[in-house]
PDB file of C-alpha atoms in Angstrom:
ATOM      1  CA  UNK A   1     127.556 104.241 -83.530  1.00 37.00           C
ATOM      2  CA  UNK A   2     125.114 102.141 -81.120  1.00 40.00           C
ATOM      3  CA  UNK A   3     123.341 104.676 -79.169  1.00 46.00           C
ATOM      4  CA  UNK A   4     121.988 101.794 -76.148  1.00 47.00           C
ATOM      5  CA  UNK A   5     123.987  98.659 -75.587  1.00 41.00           C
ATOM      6  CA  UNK A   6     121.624  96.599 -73.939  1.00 41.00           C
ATOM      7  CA  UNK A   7     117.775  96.296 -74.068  1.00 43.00           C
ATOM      8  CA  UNK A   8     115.623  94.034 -71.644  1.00 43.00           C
ATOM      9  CA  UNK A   9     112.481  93.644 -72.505  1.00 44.00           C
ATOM     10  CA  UNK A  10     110.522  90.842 -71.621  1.00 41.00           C
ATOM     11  CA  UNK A  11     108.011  90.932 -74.600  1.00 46.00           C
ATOM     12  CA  UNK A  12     104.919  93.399 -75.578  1.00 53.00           C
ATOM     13  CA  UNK A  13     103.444  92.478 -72.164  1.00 66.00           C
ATOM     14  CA  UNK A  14     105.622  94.228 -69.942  1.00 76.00           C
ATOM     15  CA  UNK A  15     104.896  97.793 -69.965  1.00 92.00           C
ATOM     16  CA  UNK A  16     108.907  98.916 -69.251  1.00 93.00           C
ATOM     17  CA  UNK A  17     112.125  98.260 -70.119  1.00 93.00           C
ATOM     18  CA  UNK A  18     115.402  99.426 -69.818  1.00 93.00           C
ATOM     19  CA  UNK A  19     118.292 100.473 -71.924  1.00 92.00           C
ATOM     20  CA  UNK A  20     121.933 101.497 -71.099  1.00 92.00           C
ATOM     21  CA  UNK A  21     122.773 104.454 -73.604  1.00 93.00           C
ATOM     22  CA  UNK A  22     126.298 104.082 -75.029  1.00 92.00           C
ATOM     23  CA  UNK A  23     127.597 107.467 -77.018  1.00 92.00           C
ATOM     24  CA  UNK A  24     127.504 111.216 -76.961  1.00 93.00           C
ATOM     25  CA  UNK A  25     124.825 111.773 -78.775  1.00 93.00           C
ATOM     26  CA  UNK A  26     122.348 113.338 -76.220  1.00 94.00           C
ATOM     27  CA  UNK A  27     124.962 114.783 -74.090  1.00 92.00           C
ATOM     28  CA  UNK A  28     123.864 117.236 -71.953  1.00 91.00           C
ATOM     29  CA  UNK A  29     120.971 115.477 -71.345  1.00 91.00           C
ATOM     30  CA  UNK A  30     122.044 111.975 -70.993  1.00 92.00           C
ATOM     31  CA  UNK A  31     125.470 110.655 -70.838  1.00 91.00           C
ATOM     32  CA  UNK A  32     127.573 107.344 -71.537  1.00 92.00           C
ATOM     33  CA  UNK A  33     126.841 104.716 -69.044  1.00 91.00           C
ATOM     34  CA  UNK A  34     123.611 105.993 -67.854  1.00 93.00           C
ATOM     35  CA  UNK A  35     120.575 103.685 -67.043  1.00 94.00           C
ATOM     36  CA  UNK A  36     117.239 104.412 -69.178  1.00 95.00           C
ATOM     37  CA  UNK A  37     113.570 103.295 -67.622  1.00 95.00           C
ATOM     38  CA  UNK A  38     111.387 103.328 -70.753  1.00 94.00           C
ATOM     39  CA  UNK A  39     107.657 102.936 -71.338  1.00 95.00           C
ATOM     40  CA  UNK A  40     106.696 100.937 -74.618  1.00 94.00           C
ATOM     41  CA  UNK A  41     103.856 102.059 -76.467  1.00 90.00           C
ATOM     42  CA  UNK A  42     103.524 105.629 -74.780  1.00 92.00           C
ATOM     43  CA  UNK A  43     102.014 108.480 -76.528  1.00 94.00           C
ATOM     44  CA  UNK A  44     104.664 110.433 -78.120  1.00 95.00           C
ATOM     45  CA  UNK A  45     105.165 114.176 -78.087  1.00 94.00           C
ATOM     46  CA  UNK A  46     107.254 116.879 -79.366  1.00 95.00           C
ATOM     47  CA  UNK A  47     110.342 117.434 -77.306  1.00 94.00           C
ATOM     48  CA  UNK A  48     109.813 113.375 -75.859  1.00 96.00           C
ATOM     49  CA  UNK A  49     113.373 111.459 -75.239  1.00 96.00           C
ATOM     50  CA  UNK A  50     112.324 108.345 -77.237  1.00 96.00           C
ATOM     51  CA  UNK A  51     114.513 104.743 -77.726  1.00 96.00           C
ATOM     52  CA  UNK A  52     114.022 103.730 -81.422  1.00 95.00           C
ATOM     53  CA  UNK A  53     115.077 100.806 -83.773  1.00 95.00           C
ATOM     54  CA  UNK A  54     117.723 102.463 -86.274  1.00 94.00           C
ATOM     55  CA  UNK A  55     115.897 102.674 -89.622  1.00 93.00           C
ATOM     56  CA  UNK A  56     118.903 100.577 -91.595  1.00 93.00           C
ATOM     57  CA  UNK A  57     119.903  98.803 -88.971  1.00 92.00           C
ATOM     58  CA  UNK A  58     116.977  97.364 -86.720  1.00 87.00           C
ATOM     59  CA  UNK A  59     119.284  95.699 -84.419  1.00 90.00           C
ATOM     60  CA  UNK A  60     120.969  98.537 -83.196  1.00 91.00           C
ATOM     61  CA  UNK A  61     119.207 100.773 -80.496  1.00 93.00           C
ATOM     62  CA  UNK A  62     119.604 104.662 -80.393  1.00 94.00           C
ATOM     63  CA  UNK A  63     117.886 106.778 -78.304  1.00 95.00           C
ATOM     64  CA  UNK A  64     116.818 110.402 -79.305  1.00 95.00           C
ATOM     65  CA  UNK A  65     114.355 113.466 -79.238  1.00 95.00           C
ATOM     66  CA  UNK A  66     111.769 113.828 -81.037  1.00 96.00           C
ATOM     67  CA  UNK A  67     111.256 116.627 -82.725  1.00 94.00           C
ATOM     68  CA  UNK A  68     108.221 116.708 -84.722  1.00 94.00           C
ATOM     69  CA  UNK A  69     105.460 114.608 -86.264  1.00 93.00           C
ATOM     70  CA  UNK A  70     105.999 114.182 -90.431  1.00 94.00           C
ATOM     71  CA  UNK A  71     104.409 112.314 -93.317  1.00 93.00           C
ATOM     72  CA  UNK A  72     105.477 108.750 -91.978  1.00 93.00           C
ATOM     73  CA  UNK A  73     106.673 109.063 -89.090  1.00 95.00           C
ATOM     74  CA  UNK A  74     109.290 111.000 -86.928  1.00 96.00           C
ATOM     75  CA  UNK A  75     111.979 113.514 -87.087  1.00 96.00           C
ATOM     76  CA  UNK A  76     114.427 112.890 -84.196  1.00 96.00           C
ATOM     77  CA  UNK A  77     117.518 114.421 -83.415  1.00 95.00           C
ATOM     78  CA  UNK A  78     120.176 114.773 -80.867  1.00 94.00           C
ATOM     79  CA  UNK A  79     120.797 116.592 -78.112  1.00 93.00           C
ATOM     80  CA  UNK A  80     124.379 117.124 -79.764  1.00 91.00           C
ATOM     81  CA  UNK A  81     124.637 118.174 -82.900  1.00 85.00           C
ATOM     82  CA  UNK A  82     128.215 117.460 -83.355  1.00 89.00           C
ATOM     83  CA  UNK A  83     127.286 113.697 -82.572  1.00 87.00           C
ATOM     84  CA  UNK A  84     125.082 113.098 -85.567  1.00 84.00           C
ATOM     85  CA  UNK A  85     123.452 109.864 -85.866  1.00 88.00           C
ATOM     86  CA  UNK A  86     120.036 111.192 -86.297  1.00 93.00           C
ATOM     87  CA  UNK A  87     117.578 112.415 -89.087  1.00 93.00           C
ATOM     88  CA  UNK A  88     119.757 114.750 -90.737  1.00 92.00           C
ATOM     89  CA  UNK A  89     121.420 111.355 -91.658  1.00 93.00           C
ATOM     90  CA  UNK A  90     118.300 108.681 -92.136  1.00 93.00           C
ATOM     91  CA  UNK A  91     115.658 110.713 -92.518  1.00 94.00           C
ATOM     92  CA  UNK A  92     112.151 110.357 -90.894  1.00 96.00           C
ATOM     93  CA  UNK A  93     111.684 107.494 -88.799  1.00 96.00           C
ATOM     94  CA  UNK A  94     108.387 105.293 -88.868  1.00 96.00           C
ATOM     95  CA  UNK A  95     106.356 105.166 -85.990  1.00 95.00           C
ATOM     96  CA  UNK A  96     106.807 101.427 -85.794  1.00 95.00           C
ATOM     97  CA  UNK A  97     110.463 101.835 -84.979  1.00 96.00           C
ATOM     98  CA  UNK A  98     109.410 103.550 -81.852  1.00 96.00           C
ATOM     99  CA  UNK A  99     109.995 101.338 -79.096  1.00 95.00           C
ATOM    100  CA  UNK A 100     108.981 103.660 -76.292  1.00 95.00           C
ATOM    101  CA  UNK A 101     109.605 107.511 -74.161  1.00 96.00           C
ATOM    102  CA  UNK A 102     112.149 107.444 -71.951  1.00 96.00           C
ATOM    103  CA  UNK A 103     110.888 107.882 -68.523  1.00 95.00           C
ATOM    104  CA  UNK A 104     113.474 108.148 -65.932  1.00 94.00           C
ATOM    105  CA  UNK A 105     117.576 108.106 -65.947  1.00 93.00           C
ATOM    106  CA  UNK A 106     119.576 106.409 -63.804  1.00 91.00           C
ATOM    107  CA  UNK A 107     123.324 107.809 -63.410  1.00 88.00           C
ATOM    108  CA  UNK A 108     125.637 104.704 -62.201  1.00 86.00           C
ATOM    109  CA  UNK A 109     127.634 105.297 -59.263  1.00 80.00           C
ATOM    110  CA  UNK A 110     131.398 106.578 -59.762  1.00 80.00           C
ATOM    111  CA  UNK A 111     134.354 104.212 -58.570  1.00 81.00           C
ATOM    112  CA  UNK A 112     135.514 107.074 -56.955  1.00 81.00           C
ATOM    113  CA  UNK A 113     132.452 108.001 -54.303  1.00 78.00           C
ATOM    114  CA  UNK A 114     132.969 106.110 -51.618  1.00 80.00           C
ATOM    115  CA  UNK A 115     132.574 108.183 -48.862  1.00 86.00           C
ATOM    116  CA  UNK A 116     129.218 108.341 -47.125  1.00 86.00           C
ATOM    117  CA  UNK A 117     128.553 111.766 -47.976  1.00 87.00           C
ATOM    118  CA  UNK A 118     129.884 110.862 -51.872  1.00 84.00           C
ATOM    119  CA  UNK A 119     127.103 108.550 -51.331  1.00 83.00           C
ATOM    120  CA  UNK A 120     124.368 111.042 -50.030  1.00 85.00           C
ATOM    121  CA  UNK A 121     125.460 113.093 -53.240  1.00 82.00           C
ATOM    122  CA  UNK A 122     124.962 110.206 -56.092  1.00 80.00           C
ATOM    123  CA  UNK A 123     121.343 108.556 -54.279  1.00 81.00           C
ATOM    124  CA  UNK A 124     120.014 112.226 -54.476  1.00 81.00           C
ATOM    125  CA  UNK A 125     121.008 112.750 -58.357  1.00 82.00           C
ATOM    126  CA  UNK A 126     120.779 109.316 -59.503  1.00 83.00           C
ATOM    127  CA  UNK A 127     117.423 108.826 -60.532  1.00 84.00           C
ATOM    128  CA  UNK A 128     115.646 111.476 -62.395  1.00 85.00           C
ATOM    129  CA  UNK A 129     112.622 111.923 -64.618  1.00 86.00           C
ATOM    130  CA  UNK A 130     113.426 112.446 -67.985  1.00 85.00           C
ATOM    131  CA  UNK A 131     111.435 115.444 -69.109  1.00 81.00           C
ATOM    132  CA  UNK A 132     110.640 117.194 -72.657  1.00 85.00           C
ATOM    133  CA  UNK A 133     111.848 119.301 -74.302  1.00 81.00           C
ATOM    134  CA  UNK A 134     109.264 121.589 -75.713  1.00 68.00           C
ATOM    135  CA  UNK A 135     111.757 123.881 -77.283  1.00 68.00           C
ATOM    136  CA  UNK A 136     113.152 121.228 -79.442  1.00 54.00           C
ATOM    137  CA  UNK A 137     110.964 122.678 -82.461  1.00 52.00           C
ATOM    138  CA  UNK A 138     113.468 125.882 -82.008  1.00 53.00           C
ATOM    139  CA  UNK A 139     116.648 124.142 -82.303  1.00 55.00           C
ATOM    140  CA  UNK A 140     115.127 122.160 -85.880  1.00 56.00           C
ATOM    141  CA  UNK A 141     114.966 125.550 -86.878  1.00 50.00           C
ATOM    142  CA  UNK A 142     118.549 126.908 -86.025  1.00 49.00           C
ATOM    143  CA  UNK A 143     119.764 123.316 -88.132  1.00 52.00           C
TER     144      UNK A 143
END
């Protein structure tokens, strides 16, 4: 299941992108239709929200946490574990695949909000960093 549906990026030289992330797999953190600002080439971290090529399929897009550094490369998983899609299923992922760390999400607007003060609501949640997750290394241990 395609984790982001789209992907601009305008070559190596630009240093962001973004991505709109399609699925549940990193529900609570990020949800389906949500915007993505992502940095290519940024240092990557435990507990870092990252946007990765899928190891089988490099066309398809997924975005995930990851969890910790391993011989060749990196274990990610999901924020859901009942989504799957992750390294319980491919196994490590090489750095290479790493496209970039998410930096900031953008939640769409509703149909529904409307109303100025609807509107107040969504510009002050919209846009928020996307932060780690040190604790990540925890919940590889409770798998």
């Amino acid at each position: 299941m395609p984790e982001l549906s789209q992907e601009i990026e305008r070559g190596r030289a630009v240093p962001f992108g973004l991505a709109e992330v399609s699925g549940p797999s990193m529900v609570p953190t990020l949800y389906h239709g949500d915007w993505l600002v992502l940095q290519y080439g940024a240092r990557i971290r435990p507990g870092d929200i990252v946007v990765l090529r899928h190891p089988f399929q490099q066309d398809l897009l997924v975005v995930k946490r990851a969890v910790e550094r391993r011989e060749g490369g990196w274990w990610v998983l999901g924020d859901n574990s009942y989504a799957g899609g992750d390294s319980t299923d491919y196994g490590v992922v090489p750095q290479e695949l790493i496209l970039g760390r998410v930096r900031l999400r953008l939640r769409p607007r509703r149909p529904d909000q409307r109303s100025p003060l609807a509107l107040v609501g969504w510009a002050l949640s919209a846009v928020r960093p996307v932060l780690p997750d040190r604790s990540a290394s925890r919940r590889l241990r409770a798998r």
